[in-house]
Amino acid sequence: MRSHTVSLANLSATHRDLLWVLSQTGPSESGPLHHALTDYYTDGIDHTRVCTVLEELVERDFVTKHTR
């Protein structure tokens, strides 16, 4: 039986950057996360990309999605 091991090595730089922003800000919605990454990336980042990466992190159990 294999144990479920979570590895950051398998994530893209954008995934890791978003996790870093979340570690600094705590729970947040996509808008503030997009703003933080736009300030970080010199070429900017599309809001849709931020939402997609955030959903992928939820699917991979790196973050938990909360609903109001």
CSV table of N, CA and C in Angstrom, one decimal:
chain,number,residue,atom,x,y,z
A,1,MET,N,0.8,-1.2,0.0
A,1,MET,CA,0.0,0.0,0.0
A,1,MET,C,0.9,1.2,0.0
A,2,ARG,N,0.6,2.2,-0.9
A,2,ARG,CA,1.4,3.4,-1.0
A,2,ARG,C,0.7,4.5,-0.2
A,3,SER,N,1.5,5.3,0.5
A,3,SER,CA,0.9,6.4,1.2
A,3,SER,C,0.8,7.6,0.3
A,4,HIS,N,-0.2,8.4,0.6
A,4,HIS,CA,-0.4,9.6,-0.2
A,4,HIS,C,0.6,10.7,0.3
A,5,THR,N,1.6,11.0,-0.6
A,5,THR,CA,2.6,12.0,-0.3
A,5,THR,C,2.4,13.2,-1.1
A,6,VAL,N,2.3,14.4,-0.4
A,6,VAL,CA,2.2,15.6,-1.1
A,6,VAL,C,3.5,16.2,-1.4
A,7,SER,N,3.8,16.6,-2.7
A,7,SER,CA,5.1,17.1,-3.0
A,7,SER,C,4.9,18.4,-3.8
A,8,LEU,N,5.6,19.4,-3.3
A,8,LEU,CA,5.6,20.7,-4.0
A,8,LEU,C,6.4,20.6,-5.3
A,9,ALA,N,7.3,19.6,-5.4
A,9,ALA,CA,8.2,19.5,-6.6
A,9,ALA,C,7.3,19.3,-7.9
A,10,ASN,N,6.1,18.7,-7.7
A,10,ASN,CA,5.3,18.4,-8.9
A,10,ASN,C,4.4,19.6,-9.3
A,11,LEU,N,4.6,20.7,-8.6
A,11,LEU,CA,3.7,21.9,-8.9
A,11,LEU,C,4.5,22.9,-9.8
A,12,SER,N,3.7,23.6,-10.6
A,12,SER,CA,4.3,24.7,-11.4
A,12,SER,C,4.7,25.9,-10.5
A,13,ALA,N,5.5,26.7,-11.1
A,13,ALA,CA,5.9,27.9,-10.3
A,13,ALA,C,4.7,28.8,-9.9
A,14,THR,N,3.7,28.8,-10.8
A,14,THR,CA,2.5,29.6,-10.5
A,14,THR,C,1.8,29.0,-9.3
A,15,HIS,N,1.7,27.7,-9.3
A,15,HIS,CA,1.0,27.0,-8.1
A,15,HIS,C,1.8,27.3,-6.8
A,16,ARG,N,3.1,27.2,-6.9
A,16,ARG,CA,3.9,27.5,-5.7
A,16,ARG,C,3.8,28.9,-5.2
A,17,ASP,N,3.8,29.8,-6.2
A,17,ASP,CA,3.6,31.3,-5.9
A,17,ASP,C,2.3,31.6,-5.2
A,18,LEU,N,1.3,30.9,-5.7
A,18,LEU,CA,-0.1,31.1,-5.2
A,18,LEU,C,-0.1,30.6,-3.8
A,19,LEU,N,0.5,29.4,-3.5
A,19,LEU,CA,0.6,28.9,-2.2
A,19,LEU,C,1.3,29.8,-1.2
A,20,TRP,N,2.4,30.4,-1.7
A,20,TRP,CA,3.2,31.4,-0.9
A,20,TRP,C,2.3,32.6,-0.6
A,21,VAL,N,1.6,33.1,-1.5
A,21,VAL,CA,0.7,34.3,-1.3
A,21,VAL,C,-0.3,33.9,-0.2
A,22,LEU,N,-0.9,32.7,-0.3
A,22,LEU,CA,-1.9,32.3,0.6
A,22,LEU,C,-1.3,32.1,2.0
A,23,SER,N,0.0,31.6,2.1
A,23,SER,CA,0.6,31.5,3.4
A,23,SER,C,0.9,32.8,4.0
A,24,GLN,N,1.0,33.9,3.2
A,24,GLN,CA,1.3,35.2,3.8
A,24,GLN,C,0.0,36.0,4.1
A,25,THR,N,-1.1,35.7,3.4
A,25,THR,CA,-2.4,36.5,3.5
A,25,THR,C,-3.4,35.7,4.3
A,26,GLY,N,-3.3,34.4,4.3
A,26,GLY,CA,-4.4,33.6,4.9
A,26,GLY,C,-5.5,33.4,3.9
A,27,PRO,N,-6.6,32.9,4.4
A,27,PRO,CA,-7.7,32.7,3.5
A,27,PRO,C,-8.1,33.9,2.7
A,28,SER,N,-8.4,33.7,1.4
A,28,SER,CA,-8.6,34.9,0.5
A,28,SER,C,-9.4,34.4,-0.7
A,29,GLU,N,-10.1,35.4,-1.3
A,29,GLU,CA,-10.8,35.2,-2.5
A,29,GLU,C,-9.9,35.4,-3.7
A,30,SER,N,-10.3,35.0,-4.9
A,30,SER,CA,-9.4,35.1,-6.1
A,30,SER,C,-9.0,36.5,-6.4
A,31,GLY,N,-9.8,37.5,-6.2
A,31,GLY,CA,-9.5,38.9,-6.5
A,31,GLY,C,-8.3,39.4,-5.8
A,32,PRO,N,-8.2,39.3,-4.5
A,32,PRO,CA,-7.0,39.8,-3.8
A,32,PRO,C,-5.8,38.9,-4.2
A,33,LEU,N,-6.0,37.6,-4.4
A,33,LEU,CA,-4.9,36.8,-4.8
A,33,LEU,C,-4.3,37.2,-6.2
A,34,HIS,N,-5.3,37.5,-7.1
A,34,HIS,CA,-4.9,38.0,-8.4
A,34,HIS,C,-4.1,39.3,-8.3
A,35,HIS,N,-4.5,40.2,-7.5
A,35,HIS,CA,-3.8,41.5,-7.3
A,35,HIS,C,-2.4,41.2,-6.7
A,36,ALA,N,-2.3,40.4,-5.8
A,36,ALA,CA,-1.0,40.1,-5.2
A,36,ALA,C,0.0,39.5,-6.2
A,37,LEU,N,-0.5,38.6,-7.1
A,37,LEU,CA,0.3,38.0,-8.1
A,37,LEU,C,0.6,38.9,-9.2
A,38,THR,N,-0.3,39.8,-9.5
A,38,THR,CA,-0.1,40.9,-10.6
A,38,THR,C,1.1,41.8,-10.1
A,39,ASP,N,1.1,42.1,-8.8
A,39,ASP,CA,2.2,42.9,-8.3
A,39,ASP,C,3.6,42.1,-8.4
A,40,TYR,N,3.5,40.8,-8.2
A,40,TYR,CA,4.7,40.0,-8.2
A,40,TYR,C,5.3,39.7,-9.6
A,41,TYR,N,4.4,39.4,-10.5
A,41,TYR,CA,4.8,39.1,-11.9
A,41,TYR,C,5.0,40.3,-12.7
A,42,THR,N,6.1,40.6,-13.3
A,42,THR,CA,6.4,41.8,-14.0
A,42,THR,C,5.5,41.9,-15.3
A,43,ASP,N,5.1,40.7,-15.9
A,43,ASP,CA,4.3,40.7,-17.0
A,43,ASP,C,2.8,40.6,-16.7
A,44,GLY,N,2.5,40.5,-15.4
A,44,GLY,CA,1.1,40.3,-14.9
A,44,GLY,C,0.7,38.9,-15.0
A,45,ILE,N,-0.5,38.6,-14.6
A,45,ILE,CA,-1.1,37.3,-14.7
A,45,ILE,C,-2.6,37.5,-14.9
A,46,ASP,N,-3.2,36.7,-15.8
A,46,ASP,CA,-4.6,36.7,-16.1
A,46,ASP,C,-5.4,36.2,-14.9
A,47,HIS,N,-6.5,36.9,-14.6
A,47,HIS,CA,-7.4,36.5,-13.4
A,47,HIS,C,-7.9,35.1,-13.6
A,48,THR,N,-8.3,34.7,-14.9
A,48,THR,CA,-8.7,33.4,-15.1
A,48,THR,C,-7.7,32.4,-14.8
A,49,ARG,N,-6.4,32.7,-15.0
A,49,ARG,CA,-5.3,31.7,-14.7
A,49,ARG,C,-5.2,31.6,-13.2
A,50,VAL,N,-5.4,32.6,-12.4
A,50,VAL,CA,-5.4,32.5,-11.0
A,50,VAL,C,-6.5,31.6,-10.5
A,51,CYS,N,-7.7,31.8,-11.0
A,51,CYS,CA,-8.8,31.0,-10.6
A,51,CYS,C,-8.6,29.5,-11.0
A,52,THR,N,-8.0,29.2,-12.2
A,52,THR,CA,-7.7,27.9,-12.6
A,52,THR,C,-6.7,27.2,-11.7
A,53,VAL,N,-5.6,27.9,-11.4
A,53,VAL,CA,-4.6,27.4,-10.5
A,53,VAL,C,-5.1,27.2,-9.1
A,54,LEU,N,-6.0,28.1,-8.6
A,54,LEU,CA,-6.6,27.9,-7.3
A,54,LEU,C,-7.4,26.6,-7.3
A,55,GLU,N,-8.2,26.4,-8.3
A,55,GLU,CA,-9.1,25.2,-8.4
A,55,GLU,C,-8.2,24.0,-8.4
A,56,GLU,N,-7.1,24.0,-9.1
A,56,GLU,CA,-6.2,22.8,-9.2
A,56,GLU,C,-5.6,22.6,-7.8
A,57,LEU,N,-5.3,23.6,-7.1
A,57,LEU,CA,-4.8,23.4,-5.7
A,57,LEU,C,-5.8,22.8,-4.8
A,58,VAL,N,-7.1,23.2,-5.0
A,58,VAL,CA,-8.2,22.6,-4.2
A,58,VAL,C,-8.3,21.1,-4.6
A,59,GLU,N,-8.3,20.8,-5.9
A,59,GLU,CA,-8.4,19.4,-6.4
A,59,GLU,C,-7.3,18.5,-5.8
A,60,ARG,N,-6.1,19.1,-5.7
A,60,ARG,CA,-4.9,18.3,-5.2
A,60,ARG,C,-4.8,18.3,-3.7
A,61,ASP,N,-5.8,18.9,-3.0
A,61,ASP,CA,-5.8,19.0,-1.5
A,61,ASP,C,-4.7,19.8,-0.9
A,62,PHE,N,-4.2,20.8,-1.6
A,62,PHE,CA,-3.2,21.7,-1.1
A,62,PHE,C,-3.9,22.8,-0.3
A,63,VAL,N,-5.1,23.2,-0.7
A,63,VAL,CA,-5.9,24.2,-0.1
A,63,VAL,C,-7.4,23.7,0.0
A,64,THR,N,-8.1,24.3,0.9
A,64,THR,CA,-9.5,24.0,1.1
A,64,THR,C,-10.4,25.1,0.7
A,65,LYS,N,-11.4,24.8,-0.1
A,65,LYS,CA,-12.4,25.8,-0.6
A,65,LYS,C,-13.5,26.0,0.5
A,66,HIS,N,-13.7,27.2,0.9
A,66,HIS,CA,-14.7,27.5,1.9
A,66,HIS,C,-15.8,28.3,1.1
A,67,THR,N,-17.1,28.0,1.5
A,67,THR,CA,-18.2,28.7,0.9
A,67,THR,C,-18.9,29.5,2.1
A,68,ARG,N,-19.5,30.5,1.7
A,68,ARG,CA,-20.2,31.3,2.8
A,68,ARG,C,-21.5,30.8,3.1
